Short mmCIF file of C-alpha atoms and ligand atoms in Angstrom, two decimals:
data_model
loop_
_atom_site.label_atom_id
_atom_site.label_comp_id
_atom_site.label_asym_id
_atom_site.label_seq_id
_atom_site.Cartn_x
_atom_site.Cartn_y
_atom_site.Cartn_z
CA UNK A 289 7.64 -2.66 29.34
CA UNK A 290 4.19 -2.01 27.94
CA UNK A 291 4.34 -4.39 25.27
CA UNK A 292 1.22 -5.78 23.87
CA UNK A 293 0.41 -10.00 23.27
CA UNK A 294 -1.54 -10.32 19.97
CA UNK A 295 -3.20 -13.97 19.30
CA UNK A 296 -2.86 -13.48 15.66
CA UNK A 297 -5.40 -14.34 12.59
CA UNK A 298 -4.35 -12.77 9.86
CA UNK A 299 -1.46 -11.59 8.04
CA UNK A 300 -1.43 -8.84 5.31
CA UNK A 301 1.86 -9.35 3.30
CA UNK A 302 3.34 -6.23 1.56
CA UNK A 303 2.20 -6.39 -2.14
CA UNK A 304 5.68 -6.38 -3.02
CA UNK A 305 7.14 -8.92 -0.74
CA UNK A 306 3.76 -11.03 -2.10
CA UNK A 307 4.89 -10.37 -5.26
CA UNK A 308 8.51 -11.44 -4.85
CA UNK A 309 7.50 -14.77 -2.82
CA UNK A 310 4.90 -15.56 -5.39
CA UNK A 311 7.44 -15.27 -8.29
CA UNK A 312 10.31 -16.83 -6.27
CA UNK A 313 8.01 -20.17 -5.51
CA UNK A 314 6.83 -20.40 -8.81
CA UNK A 315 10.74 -20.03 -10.18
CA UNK A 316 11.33 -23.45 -8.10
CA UNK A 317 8.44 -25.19 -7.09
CA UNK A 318 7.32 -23.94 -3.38
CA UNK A 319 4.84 -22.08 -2.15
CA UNK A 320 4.47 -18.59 -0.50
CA UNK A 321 3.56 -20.49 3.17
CA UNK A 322 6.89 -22.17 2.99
CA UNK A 323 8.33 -19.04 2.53
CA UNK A 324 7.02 -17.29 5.05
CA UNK A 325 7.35 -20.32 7.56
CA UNK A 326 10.86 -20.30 7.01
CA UNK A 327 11.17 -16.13 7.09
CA UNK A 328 9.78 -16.37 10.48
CA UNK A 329 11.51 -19.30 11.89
CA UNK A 330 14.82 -17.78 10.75
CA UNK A 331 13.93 -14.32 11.55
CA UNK A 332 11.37 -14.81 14.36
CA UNK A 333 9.38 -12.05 12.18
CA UNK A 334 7.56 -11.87 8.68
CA UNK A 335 10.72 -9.72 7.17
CA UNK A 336 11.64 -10.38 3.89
CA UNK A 337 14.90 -10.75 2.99
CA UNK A 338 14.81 -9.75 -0.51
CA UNK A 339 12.01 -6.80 -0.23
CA UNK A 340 13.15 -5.56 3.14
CA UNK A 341 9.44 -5.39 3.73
CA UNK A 342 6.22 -6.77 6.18
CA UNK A 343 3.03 -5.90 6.24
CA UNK A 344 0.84 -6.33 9.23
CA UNK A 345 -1.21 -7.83 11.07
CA UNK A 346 -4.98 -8.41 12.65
CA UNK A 347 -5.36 -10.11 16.31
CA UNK A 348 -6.91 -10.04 19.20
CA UNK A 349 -5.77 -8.60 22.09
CA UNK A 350 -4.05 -11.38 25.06
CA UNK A 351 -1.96 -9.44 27.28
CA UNK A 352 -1.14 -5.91 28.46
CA UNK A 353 1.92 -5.91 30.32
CA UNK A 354 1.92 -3.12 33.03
CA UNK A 355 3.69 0.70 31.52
CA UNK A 356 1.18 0.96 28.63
CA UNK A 357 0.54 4.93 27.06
CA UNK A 358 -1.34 6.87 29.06
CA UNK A 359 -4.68 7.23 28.58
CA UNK A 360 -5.37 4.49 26.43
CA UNK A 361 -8.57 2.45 26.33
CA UNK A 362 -7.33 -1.05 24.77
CA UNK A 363 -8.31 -4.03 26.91
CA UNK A 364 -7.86 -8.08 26.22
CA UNK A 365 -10.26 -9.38 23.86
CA UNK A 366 -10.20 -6.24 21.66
CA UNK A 367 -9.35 -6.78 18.05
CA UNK A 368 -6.91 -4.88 16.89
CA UNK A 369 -5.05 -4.15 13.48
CA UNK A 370 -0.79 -3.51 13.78
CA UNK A 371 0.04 -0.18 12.22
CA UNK A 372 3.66 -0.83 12.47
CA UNK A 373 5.87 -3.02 9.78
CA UNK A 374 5.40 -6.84 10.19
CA UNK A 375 9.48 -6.49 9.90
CA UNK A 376 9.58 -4.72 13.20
CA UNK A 377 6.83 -7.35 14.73
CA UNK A 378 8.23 -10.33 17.11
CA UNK A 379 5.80 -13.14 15.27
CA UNK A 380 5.40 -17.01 16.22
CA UNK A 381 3.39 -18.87 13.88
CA UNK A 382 1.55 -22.43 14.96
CA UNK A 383 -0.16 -23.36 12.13
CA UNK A 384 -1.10 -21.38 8.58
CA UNK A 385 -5.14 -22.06 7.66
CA UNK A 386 -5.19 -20.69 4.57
CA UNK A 387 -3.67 -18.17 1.89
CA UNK A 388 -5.45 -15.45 0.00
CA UNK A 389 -3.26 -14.29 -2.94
CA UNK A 390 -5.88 -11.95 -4.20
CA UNK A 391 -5.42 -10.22 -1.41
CA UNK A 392 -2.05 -11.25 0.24
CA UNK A 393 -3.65 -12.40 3.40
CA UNK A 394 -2.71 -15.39 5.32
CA UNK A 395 -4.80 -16.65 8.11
CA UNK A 396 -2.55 -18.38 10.75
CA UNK A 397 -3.03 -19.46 14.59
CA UNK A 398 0.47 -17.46 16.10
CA UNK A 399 0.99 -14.77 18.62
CA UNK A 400 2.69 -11.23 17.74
CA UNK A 401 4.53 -8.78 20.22
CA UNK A 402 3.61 -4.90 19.56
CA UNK A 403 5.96 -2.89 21.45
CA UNK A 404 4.52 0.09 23.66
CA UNK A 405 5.63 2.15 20.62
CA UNK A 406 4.10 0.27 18.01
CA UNK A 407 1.07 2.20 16.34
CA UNK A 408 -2.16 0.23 16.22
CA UNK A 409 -5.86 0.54 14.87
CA UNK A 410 -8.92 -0.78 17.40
CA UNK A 411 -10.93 -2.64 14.16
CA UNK A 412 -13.45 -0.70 13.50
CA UNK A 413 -17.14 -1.69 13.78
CA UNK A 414 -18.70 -0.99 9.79
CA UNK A 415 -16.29 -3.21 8.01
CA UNK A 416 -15.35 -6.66 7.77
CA UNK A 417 -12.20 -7.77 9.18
CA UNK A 418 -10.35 -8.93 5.93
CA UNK A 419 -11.66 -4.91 4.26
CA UNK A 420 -10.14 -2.82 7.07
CA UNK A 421 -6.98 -4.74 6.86
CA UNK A 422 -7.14 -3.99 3.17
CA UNK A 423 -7.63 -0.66 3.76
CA UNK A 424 -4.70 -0.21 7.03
CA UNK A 425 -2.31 -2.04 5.17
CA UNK A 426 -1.44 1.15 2.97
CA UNK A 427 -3.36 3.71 5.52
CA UNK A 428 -0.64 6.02 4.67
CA UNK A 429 -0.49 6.40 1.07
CA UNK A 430 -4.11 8.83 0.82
CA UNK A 431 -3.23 11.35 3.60
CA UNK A 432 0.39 11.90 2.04
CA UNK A 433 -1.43 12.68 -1.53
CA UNK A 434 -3.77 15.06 0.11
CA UNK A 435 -0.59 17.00 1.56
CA UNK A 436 1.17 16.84 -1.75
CA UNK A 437 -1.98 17.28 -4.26
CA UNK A 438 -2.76 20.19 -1.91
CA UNK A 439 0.18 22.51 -2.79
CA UNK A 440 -0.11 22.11 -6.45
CA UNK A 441 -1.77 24.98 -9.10
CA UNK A 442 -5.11 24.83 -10.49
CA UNK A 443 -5.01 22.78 -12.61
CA UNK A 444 -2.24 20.10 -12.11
CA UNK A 445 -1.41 17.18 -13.45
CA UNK A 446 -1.15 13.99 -11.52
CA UNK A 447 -0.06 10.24 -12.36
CA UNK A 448 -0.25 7.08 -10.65
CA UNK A 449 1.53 4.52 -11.36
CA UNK A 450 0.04 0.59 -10.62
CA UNK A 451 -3.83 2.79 -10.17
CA UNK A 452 -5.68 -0.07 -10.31
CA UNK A 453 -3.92 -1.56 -6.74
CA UNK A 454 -5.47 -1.07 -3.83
CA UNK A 455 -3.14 1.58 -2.80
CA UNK A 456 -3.42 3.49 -6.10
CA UNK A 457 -7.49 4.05 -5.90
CA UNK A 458 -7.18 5.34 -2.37
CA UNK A 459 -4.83 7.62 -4.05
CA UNK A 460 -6.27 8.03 -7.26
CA UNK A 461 -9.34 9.20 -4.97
CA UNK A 462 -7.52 11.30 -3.10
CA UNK A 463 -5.48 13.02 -6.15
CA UNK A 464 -9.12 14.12 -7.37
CA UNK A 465 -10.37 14.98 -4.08
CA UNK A 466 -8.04 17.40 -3.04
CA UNK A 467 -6.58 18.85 -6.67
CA UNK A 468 -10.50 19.20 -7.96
CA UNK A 469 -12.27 18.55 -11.05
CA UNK A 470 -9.81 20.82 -13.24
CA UNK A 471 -6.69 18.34 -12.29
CA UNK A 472 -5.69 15.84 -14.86
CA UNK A 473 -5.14 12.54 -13.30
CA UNK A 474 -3.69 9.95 -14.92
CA UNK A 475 -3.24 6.18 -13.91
CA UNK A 476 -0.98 3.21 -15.34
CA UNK A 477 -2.07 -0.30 -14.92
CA UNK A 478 -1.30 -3.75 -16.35
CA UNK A 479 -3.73 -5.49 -15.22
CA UNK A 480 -6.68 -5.46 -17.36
CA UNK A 481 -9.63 -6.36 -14.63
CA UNK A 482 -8.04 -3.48 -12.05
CA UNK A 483 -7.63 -1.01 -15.04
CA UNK A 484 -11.36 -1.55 -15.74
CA UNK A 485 -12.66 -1.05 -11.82
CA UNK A 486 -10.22 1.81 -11.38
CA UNK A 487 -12.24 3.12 -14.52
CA UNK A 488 -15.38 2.61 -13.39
CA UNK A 489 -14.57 4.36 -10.37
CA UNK A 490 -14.40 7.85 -12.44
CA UNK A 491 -12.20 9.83 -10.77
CA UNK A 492 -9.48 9.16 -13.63
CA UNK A 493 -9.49 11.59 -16.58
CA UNK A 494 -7.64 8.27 -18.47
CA UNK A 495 -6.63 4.70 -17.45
CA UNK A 496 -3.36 4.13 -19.32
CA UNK A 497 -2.64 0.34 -19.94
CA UNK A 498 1.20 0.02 -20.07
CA UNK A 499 3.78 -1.61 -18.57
CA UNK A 500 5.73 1.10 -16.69
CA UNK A 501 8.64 -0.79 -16.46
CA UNK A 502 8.96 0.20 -20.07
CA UNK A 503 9.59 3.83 -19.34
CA UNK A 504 9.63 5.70 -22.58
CA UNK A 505 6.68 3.73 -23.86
CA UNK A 506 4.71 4.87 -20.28
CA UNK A 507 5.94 8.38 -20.76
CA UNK A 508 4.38 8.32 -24.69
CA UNK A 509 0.95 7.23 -23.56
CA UNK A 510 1.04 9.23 -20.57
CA UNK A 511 1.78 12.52 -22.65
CA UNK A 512 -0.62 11.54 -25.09
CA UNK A 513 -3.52 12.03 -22.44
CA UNK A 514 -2.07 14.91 -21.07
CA UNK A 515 -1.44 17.26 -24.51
CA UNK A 516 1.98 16.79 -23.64
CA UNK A 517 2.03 18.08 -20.37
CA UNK A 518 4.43 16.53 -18.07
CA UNK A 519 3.53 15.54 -14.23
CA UNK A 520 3.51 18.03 -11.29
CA UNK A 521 3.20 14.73 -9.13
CA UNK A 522 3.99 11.38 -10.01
CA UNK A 523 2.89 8.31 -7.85
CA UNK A 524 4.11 5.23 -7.60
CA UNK A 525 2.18 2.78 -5.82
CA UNK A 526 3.28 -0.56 -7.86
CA UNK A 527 4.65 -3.69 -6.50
CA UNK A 528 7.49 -4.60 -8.92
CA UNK A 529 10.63 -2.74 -9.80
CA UNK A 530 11.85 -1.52 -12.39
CA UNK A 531 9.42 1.21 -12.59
CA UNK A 532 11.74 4.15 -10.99
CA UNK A 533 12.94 6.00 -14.66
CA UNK A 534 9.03 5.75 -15.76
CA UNK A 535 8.04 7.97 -12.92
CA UNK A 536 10.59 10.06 -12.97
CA UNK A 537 10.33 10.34 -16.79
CA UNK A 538 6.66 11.39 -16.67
CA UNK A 539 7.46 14.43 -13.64
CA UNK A 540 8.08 17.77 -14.89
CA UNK A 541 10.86 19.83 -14.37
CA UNK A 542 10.74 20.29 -10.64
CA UNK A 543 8.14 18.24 -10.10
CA UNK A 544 7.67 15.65 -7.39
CA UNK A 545 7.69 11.93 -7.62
CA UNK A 546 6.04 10.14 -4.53
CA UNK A 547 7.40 6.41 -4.04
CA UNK A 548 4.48 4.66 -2.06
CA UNK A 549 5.93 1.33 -3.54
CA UNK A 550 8.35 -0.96 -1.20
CA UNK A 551 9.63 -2.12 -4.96
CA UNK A 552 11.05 0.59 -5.62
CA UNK A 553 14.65 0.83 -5.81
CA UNK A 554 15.92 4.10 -4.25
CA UNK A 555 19.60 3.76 -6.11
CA UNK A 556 17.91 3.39 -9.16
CA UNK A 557 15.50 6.15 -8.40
CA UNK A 558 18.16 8.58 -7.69
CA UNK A 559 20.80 7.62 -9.93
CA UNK A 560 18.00 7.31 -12.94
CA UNK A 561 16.82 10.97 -12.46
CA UNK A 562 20.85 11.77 -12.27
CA UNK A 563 21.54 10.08 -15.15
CA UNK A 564 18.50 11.22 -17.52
CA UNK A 565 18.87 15.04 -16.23
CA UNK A 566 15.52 15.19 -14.34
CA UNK A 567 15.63 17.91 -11.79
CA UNK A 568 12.49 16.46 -9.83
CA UNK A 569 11.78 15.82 -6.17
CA UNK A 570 12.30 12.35 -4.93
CA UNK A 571 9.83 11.58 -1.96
CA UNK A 572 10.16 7.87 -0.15
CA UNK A 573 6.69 6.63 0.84
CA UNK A 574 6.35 7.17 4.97
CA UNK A 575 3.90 4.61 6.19
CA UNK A 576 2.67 6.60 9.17
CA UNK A 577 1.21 10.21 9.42
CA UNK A 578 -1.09 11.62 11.65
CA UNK A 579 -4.42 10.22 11.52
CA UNK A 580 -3.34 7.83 8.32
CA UNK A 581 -6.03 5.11 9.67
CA UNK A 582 -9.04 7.25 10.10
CA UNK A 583 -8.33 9.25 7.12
CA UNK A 584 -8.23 6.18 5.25
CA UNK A 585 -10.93 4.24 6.53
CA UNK A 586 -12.90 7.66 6.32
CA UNK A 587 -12.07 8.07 2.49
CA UNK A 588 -14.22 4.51 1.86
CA UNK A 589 -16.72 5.86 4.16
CA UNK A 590 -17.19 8.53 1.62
CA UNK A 591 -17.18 6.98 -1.46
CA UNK A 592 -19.71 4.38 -1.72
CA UNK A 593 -18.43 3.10 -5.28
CA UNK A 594 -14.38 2.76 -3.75
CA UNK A 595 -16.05 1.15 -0.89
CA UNK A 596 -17.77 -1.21 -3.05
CA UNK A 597 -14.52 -1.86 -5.03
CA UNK A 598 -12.95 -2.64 -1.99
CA UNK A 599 -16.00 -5.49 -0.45
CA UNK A 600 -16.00 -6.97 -3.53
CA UNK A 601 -11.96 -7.57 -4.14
CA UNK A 602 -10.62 -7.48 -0.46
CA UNK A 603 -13.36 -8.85 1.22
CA UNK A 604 -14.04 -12.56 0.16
P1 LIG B 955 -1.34 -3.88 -5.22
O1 LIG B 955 -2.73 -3.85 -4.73
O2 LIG B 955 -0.73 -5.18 -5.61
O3 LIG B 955 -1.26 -2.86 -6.45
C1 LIG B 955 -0.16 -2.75 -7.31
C2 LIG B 955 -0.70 -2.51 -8.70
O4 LIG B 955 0.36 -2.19 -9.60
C3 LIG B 955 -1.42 -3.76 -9.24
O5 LIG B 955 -2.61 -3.40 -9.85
C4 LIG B 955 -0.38 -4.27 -10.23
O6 LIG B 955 -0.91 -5.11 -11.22
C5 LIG B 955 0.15 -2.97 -10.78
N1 LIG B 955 1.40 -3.15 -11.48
C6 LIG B 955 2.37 -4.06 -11.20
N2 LIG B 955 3.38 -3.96 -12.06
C7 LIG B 955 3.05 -2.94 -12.92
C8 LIG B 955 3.70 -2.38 -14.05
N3 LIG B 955 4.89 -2.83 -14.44
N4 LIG B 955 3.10 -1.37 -14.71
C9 LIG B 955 1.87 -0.92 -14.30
N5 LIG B 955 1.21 -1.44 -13.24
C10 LIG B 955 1.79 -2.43 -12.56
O7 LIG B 955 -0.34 -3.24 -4.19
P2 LIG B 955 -0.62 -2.25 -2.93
O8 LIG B 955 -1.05 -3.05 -1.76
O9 LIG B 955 -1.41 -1.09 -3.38
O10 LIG B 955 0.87 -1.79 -2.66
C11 LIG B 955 1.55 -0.98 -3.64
C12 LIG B 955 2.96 -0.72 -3.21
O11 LIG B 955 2.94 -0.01 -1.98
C13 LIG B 955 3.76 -2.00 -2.98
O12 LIG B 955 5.05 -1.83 -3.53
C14 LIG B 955 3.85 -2.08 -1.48
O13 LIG B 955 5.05 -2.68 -1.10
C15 LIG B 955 3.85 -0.62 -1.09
N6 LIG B 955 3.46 -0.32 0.28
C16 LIG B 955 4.13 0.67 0.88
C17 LIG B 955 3.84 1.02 2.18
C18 LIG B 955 4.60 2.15 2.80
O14 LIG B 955 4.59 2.23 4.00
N7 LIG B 955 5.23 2.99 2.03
C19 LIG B 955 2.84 0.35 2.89
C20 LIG B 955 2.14 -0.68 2.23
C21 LIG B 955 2.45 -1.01 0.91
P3 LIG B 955 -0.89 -6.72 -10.92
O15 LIG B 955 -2.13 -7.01 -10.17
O16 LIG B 955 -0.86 -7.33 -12.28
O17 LIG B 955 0.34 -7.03 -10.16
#
């Protein structure tokens, strides 16, 4: 009852289940579409087995069946982004026309089924199609900073982990936003081009290139920017594993360590700080709160220079 018929054009895979497929294929010879053909015709949704993770998805409105939320002013025809995991999504797919690794889209023809339940984002009118679904995709990694950013001192210290990803500028944004111009933030990247935009952005005090899957090395050069002050927040919004003891080993005694990333491996998270004595918060990475999409799409509304970043690398 209520359910919602999407005729769907795009896909936005999860960075890390992108990631994984990418590395899998490559390992023996396929492709990411075969992948995800054969995800969906098993599973009858994009889930991945390995991950556990989806994405989402942009459409167009078919169907309404009757027993819809009241109030709502959706109609056929409208476009609309899914703000609910592509593993929760019934998906058919006809045909794939394309995929964009830069940005982990795939345009397909198929047809989606968003329960009455499912959260969803009318696209909005000043941004192309493929930059909002950029932007949605991690609508809920920003807001959650500003919560957390907002209950630390004066001047904090905050580090992202994987800052030059399209989740980590929203949030390396948002870290300077809310904690103010006396917070030290701090982001890791290893990729060279995303370290330099994430620079050019200026809202970083440094731009650490390391590998945080090395996690005393990542702790060393963090420190070093930092006069040896450990983390009050830690984010990690990579898309590999491996990364869990780096974060934690950067967070200060009962500090707080945000996992954004669907890499992340929560055993290893927990059992790492455990096992290296870290007393330290462990937060897992809700993709929904209260206003996530508008707050998001809001935050590149503000910043001309993150918009920018964003046109240039999400929307080709
Ligand atoms: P993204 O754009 O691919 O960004 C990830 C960044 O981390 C990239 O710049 C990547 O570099 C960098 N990186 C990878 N390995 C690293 C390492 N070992 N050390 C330092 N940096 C490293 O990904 P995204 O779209 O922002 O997503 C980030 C994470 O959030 C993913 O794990 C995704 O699954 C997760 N996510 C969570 C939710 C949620 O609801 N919690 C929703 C959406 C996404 P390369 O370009 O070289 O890989």
């Amino acid at each position: 009852m209520g359910e919602m018929l999407v005729q769907v054009d795009t896909l936005n895979i999860d960075a890390a289940s992108f990631r994984q497929m990418e590395e899998a294929a490559a390992a023996v010879g396929g492709t990411v579409e075969a992948r995800v053909l054969e995800t969906v015709r098993q599973r009858g949704k994009q889930h991945n087995p390995v991950t556990g993770s989806g994405g989402m998805l942009l459409g167009r409105v078919a169907e309404l069946a009757p027993g819809r939320p009241a109030g709502e002013t959706i109609g056929s025809g409208d476009r609309v982004a899914s703000l609910v995991s592509l593993s929760l999504t019934p998906l058919r797919i006809d045909e794939v026309r394309a995929v964009r690794a830069s940005s982990a889209q795939i345009d397909i023809v198929g047809e989606a089924v968003l329960f009455a339940s499912s959260a969803y984002a009318k696209m909005p009118s000043d941004f192309s199609d493929r930059v909002a679904l950029a932007a949605l995709d991690v609508a809920g990694a920003a807001p959650q900073v500003a919560r957390l950013a907002s209950r630390l001192g004066a001047t904090p210290v905050i580090v992202i982990l994987g800052g030059g990803g399209k989740s980590g500028i929203l949030c390396a944004y948002e870290a300077r936003r809310t904690a103010g111009e006396h917070a030290t933030v701090i982001a890791v990247e290893s990729h060279e081009p995303y370290a330099l935009e994430l620079e050019g952005l200026r809202v970083c005090n440094a731009v650490v290139r390391a590998d945080a899957r090395d996690p005393i090395a990542t702790r060393g050069s963090v420190l070093a920017r930092t006069e040896g002050r450990e983390a009050d927040l830690v984010l990690s919004c990579v898309n590999t594993g491996g990364t869990e003891l780096a974060s934690i080993l950067c967070a200060r005694d009962r500090g707080v360590v945000y996992f954004f990333a669907m890499s992340t491996s929560f055993t290893g998270a927990a059992l790492g700080a455990e096992g290296v004595g870290k007393d330290v918060d462990l937060l897992i990475g809700n993709g929904f709160a209260h206003g996530h999409a508008e707050h998001t799409l809001d935050l590149l509304r503000e910043s001309a220079a993150v918009r920018a970043l964003f046109d240039r690398r999400y929307g080709a």
